[in-house]
mmCIF file of C-alpha atoms in Angstrom:
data_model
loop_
_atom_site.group_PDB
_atom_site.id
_atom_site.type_symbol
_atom_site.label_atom_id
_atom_site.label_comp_id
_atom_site.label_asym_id
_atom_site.label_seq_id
_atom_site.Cartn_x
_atom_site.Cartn_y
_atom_site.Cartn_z
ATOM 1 C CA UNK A 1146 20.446 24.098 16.799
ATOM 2 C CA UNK A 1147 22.840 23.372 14.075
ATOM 3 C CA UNK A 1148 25.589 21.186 13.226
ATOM 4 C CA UNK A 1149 27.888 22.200 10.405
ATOM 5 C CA UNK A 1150 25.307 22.382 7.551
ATOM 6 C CA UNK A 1151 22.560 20.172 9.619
ATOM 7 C CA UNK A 1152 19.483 21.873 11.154
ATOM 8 C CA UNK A 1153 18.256 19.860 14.217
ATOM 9 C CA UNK A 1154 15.179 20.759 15.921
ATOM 10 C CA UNK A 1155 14.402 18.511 19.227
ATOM 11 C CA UNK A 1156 11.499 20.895 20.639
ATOM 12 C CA UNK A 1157 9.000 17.750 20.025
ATOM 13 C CA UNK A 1158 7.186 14.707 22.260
ATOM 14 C CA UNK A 1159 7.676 11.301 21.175
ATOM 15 C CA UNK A 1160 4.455 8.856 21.552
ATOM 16 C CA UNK A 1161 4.070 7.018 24.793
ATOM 17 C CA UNK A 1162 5.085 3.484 24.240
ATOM 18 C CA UNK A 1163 2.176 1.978 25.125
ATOM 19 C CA UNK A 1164 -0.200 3.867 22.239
ATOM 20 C CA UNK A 1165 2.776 2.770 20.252
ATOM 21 C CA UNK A 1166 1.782 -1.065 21.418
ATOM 22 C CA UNK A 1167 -1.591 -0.838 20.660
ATOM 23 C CA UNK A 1168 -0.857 -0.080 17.361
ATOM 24 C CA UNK A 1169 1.289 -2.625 16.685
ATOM 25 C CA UNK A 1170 -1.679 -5.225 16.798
ATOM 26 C CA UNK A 1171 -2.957 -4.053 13.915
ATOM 27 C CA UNK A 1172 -2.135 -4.530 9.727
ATOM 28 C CA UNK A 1173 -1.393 -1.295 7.848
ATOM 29 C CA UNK A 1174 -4.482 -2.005 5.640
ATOM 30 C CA UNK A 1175 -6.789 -1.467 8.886
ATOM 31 C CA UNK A 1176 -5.176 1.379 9.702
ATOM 32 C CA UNK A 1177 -5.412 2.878 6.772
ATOM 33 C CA UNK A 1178 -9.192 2.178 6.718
ATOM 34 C CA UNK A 1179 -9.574 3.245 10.057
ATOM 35 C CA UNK A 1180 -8.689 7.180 8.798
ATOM 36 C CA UNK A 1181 -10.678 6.893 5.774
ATOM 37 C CA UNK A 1182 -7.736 5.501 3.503
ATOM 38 C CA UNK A 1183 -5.826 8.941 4.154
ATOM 39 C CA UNK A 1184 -2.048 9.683 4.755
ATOM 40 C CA UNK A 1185 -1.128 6.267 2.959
ATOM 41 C CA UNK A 1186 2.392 6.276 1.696
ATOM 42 C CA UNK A 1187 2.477 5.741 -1.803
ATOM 43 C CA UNK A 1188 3.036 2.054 -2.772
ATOM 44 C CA UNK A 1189 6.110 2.458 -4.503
ATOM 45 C CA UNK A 1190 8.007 2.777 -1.287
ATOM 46 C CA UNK A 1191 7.686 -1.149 0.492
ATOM 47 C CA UNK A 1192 9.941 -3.050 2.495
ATOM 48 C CA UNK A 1193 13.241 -4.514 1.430
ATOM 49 C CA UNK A 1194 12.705 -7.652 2.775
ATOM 50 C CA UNK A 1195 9.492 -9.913 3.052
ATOM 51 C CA UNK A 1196 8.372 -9.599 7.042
ATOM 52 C CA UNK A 1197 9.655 -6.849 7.615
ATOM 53 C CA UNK A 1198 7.131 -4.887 10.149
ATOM 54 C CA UNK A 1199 7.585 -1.192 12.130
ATOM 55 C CA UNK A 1200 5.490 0.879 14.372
ATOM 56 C CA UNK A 1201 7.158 3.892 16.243
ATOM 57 C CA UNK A 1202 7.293 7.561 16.481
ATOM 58 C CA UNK A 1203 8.653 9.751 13.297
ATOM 59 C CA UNK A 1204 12.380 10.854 13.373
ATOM 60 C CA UNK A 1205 12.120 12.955 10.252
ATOM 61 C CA UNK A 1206 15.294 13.682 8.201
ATOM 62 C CA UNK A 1207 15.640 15.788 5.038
ATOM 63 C CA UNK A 1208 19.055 14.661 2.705
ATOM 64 C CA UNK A 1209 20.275 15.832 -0.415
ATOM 65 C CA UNK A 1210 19.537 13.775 -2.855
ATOM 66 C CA UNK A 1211 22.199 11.100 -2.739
ATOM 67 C CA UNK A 1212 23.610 12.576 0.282
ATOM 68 C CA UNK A 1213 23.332 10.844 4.130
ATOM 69 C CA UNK A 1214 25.219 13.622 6.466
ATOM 70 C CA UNK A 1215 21.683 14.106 7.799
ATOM 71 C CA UNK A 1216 20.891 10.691 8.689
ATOM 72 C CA UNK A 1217 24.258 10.247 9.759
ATOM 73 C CA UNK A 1218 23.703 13.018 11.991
ATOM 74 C CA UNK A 1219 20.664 11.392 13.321
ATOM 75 C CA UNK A 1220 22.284 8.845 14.882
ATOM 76 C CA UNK A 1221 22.468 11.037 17.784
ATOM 77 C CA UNK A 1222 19.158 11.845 17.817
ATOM 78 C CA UNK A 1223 17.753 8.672 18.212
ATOM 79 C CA UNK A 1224 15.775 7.436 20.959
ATOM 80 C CA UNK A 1225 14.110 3.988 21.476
ATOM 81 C CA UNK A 1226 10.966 3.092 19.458
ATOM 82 C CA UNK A 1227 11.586 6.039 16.485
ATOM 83 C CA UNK A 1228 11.491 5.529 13.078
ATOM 84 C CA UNK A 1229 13.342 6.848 10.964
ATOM 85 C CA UNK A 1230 11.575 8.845 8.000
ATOM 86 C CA UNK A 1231 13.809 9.672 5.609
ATOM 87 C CA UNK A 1232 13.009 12.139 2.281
ATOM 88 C CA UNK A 1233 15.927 11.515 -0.200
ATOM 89 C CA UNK A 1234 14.094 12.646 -2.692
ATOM 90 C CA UNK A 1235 13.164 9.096 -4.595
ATOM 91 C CA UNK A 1236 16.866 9.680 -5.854
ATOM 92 C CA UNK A 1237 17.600 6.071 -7.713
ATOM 93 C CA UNK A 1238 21.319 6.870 -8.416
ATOM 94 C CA UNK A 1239 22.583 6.385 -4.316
ATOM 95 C CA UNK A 1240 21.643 4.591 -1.648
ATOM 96 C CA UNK A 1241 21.118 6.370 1.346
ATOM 97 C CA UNK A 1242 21.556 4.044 3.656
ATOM 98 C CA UNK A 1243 23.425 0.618 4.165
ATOM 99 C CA UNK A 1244 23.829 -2.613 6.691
ATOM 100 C CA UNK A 1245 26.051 -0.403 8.532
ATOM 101 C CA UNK A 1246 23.955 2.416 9.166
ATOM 102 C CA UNK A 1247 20.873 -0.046 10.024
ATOM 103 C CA UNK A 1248 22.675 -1.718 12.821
ATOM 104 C CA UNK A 1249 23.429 1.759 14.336
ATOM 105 C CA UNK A 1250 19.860 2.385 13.468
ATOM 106 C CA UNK A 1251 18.994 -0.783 15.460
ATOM 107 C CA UNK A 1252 21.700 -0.218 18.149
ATOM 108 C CA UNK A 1253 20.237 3.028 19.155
ATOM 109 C CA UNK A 1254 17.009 1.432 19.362
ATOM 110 C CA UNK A 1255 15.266 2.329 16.283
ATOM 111 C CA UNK A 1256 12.235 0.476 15.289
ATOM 112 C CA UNK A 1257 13.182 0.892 12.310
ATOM 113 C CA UNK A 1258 13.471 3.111 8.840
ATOM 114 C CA UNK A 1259 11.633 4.513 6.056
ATOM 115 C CA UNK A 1260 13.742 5.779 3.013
ATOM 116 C CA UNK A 1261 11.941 8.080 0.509
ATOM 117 C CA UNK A 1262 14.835 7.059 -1.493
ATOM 118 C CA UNK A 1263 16.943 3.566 -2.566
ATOM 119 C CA UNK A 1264 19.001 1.802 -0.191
ATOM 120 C CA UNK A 1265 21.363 -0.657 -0.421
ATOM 121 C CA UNK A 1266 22.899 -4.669 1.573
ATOM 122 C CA UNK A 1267 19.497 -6.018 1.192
ATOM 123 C CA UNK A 1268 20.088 -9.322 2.055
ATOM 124 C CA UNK A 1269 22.614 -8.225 5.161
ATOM 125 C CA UNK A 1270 19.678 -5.745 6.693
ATOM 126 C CA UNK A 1271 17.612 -8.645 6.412
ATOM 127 C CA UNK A 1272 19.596 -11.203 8.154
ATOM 128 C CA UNK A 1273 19.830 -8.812 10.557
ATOM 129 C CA UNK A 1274 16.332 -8.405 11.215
ATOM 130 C CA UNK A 1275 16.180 -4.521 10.804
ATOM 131 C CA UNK A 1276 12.953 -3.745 9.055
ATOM 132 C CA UNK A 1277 13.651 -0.818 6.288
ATOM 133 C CA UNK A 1278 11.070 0.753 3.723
ATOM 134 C CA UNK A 1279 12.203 2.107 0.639
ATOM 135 C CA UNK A 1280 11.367 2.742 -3.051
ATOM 136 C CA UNK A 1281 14.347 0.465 -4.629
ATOM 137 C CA UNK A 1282 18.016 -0.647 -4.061
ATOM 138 C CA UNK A 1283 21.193 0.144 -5.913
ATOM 139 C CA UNK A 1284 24.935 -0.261 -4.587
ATOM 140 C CA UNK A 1285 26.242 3.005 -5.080
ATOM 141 C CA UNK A 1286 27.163 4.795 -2.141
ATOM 142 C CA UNK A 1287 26.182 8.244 -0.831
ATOM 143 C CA UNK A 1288 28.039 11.659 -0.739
ATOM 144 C CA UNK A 1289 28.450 13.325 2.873
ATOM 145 C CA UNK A 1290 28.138 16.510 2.448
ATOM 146 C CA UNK A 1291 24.666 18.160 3.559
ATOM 147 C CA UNK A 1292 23.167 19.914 4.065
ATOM 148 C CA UNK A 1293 19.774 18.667 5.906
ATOM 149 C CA UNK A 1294 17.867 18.714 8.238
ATOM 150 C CA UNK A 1295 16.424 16.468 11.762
ATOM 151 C CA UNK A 1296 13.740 16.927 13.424
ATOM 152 C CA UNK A 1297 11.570 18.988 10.963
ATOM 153 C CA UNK A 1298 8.623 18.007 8.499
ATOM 154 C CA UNK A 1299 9.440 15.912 5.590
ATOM 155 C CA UNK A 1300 7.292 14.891 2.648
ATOM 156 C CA UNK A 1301 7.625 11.168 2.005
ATOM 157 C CA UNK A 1302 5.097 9.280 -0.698
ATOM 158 C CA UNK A 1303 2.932 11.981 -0.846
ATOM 159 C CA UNK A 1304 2.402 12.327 2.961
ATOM 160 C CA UNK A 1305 3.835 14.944 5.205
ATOM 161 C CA UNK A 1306 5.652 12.922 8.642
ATOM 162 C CA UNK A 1307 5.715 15.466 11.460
ATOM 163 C CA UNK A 1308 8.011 15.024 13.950
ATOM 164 C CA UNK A 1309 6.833 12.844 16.517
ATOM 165 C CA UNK A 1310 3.330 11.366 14.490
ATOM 166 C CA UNK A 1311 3.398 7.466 14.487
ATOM 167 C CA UNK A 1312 4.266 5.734 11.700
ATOM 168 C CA UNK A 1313 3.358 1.807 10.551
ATOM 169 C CA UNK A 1314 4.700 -0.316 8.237
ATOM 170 C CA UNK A 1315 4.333 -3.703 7.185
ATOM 171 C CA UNK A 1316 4.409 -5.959 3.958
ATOM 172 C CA UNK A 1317 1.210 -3.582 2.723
ATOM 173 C CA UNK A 1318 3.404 -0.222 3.166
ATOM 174 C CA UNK A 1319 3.345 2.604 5.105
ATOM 175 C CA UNK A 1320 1.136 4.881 7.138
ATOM 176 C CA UNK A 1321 1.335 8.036 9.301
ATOM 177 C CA UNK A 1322 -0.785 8.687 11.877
ATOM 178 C CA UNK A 1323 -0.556 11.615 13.354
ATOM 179 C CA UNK A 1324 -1.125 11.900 17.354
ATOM 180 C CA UNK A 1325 -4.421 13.269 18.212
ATOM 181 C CA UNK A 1326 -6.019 11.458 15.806
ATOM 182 C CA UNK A 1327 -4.009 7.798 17.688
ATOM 183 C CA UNK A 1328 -6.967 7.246 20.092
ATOM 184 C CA UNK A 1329 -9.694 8.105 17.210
ATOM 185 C CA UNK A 1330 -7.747 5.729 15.140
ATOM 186 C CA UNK A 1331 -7.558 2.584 17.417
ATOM 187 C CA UNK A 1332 -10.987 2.923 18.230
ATOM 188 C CA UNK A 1333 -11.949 2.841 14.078
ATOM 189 C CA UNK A 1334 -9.472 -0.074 13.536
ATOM 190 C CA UNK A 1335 -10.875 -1.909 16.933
ATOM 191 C CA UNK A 1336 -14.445 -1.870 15.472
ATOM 192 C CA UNK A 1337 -12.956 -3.246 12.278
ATOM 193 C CA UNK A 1338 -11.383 -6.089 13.229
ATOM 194 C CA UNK A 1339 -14.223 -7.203 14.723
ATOM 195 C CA UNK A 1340 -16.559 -6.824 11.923
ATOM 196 C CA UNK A 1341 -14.174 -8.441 9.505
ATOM 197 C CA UNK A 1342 -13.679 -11.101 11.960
ATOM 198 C CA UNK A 1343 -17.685 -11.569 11.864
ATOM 199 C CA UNK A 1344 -17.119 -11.951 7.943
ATOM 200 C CA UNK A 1345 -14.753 -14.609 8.181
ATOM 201 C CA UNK A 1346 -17.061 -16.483 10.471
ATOM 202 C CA UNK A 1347 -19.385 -16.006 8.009
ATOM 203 C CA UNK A 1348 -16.996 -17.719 5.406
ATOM 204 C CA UNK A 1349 -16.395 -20.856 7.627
ATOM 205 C CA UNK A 1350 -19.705 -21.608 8.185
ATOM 206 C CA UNK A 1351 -20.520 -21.364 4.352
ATOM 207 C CA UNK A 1352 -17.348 -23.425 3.875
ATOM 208 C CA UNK A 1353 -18.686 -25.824 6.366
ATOM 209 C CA UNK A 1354 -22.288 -26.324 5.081
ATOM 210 C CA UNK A 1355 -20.840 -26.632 1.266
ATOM 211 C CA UNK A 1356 -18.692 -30.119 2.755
ATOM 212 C CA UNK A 1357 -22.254 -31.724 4.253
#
């Protein structure tokens, strides 16, 4: 399917809600353990705004760079609990998206966005609670012209985002998991937790014997 100059492709599954809950328990560092420190973003692309947290399923969306038809487009693509993973190329000279297009984001029930690209209203998108990745900020607006695409594989930070994989960000960054490895993955991170939460008991009872 197309619109205009925008290739949409919506023959994909989005990821049960409640994997997407389990995951959300857990820190992006885990994670990113628990698959052997594979498909890590790279760190130049971090959240705008300290807190900021997202775990949902991958709405991929390819843009010109310094162009937003595509994830304008979007908008009618979204469905509750996606993320939006958006390759704008690292362009530093537009921002691809603003406050206005994160409250539609949010409105549409996005969990959130991830901008392979600068963005701009920092302090707005914050206030309004709408977590958004990206590598930088600047506040010159985008062209709207196209083309793009929706719906198909994008390269973001070194990482290819299928549609529908499940991606998690937090203050650390970003990681994609894709979804036959989700079950493989929680099971990794589980096992993790625990045996870092065994080190930190291991800490407090040092801690505690060094104040006798």
């Amino acid at each position: 399917m197309t619109q205009d100059n925008v290739r949409v492709n919506t023959a994909w599954e989005r990821v049960d809600e409640q994997v997407l809950k389990r995951f959300r328990a857990h820190s992006v560092a885990n994670l990113g353990d628990a698959l052997d420190r594979l498909n890590i973003v790279d760190g130049g692309i971090a959240p705008i705004w300290n807190g900021a947290a997202a775990v949902g399923t991958a709405l991929p969306v390819l843009t010109v760079a310094g162009d937003n038809k595509a994830v304008i487009e979007a908008l009618e693509h979204i469905r509750p609990g996606d993320v939006l993973v958006i390759n704008a190329f690292g362009y530093d000279g537009r921002a691809i998206i603003g406050d206005n297009l994160a409250q539609r984001f949010a409105v549409h029930g996005a969990a959130g966005a991830v901008v392979d690209g600068y963005v701009r209203d920092a302090a707005i998108i914050e206030r309004l609670g709408v977590p958004v990745f990206a590598r930088g900020l600047t506040p010159a607006g985008p062209f709207k012209n196209g083309p793009g695409t929706i719906g198909e594989a994008v390269a973001i930070g070194g990482v290819v985002v299928n549609p529908g994989d499940i991606v998690a960000a937090d203050g650390d960054g970003v990681i994609v998991i894709p979804p036959h490895r989700a079950e493989e993955a929680l099971r990794a991170v589980e096992e993790i937790v625990a045996r870092e939460a065994a080190l930190d008991a291991e800490v407090e009872a040092l801690r505690a014997q060094a104040v006798r």
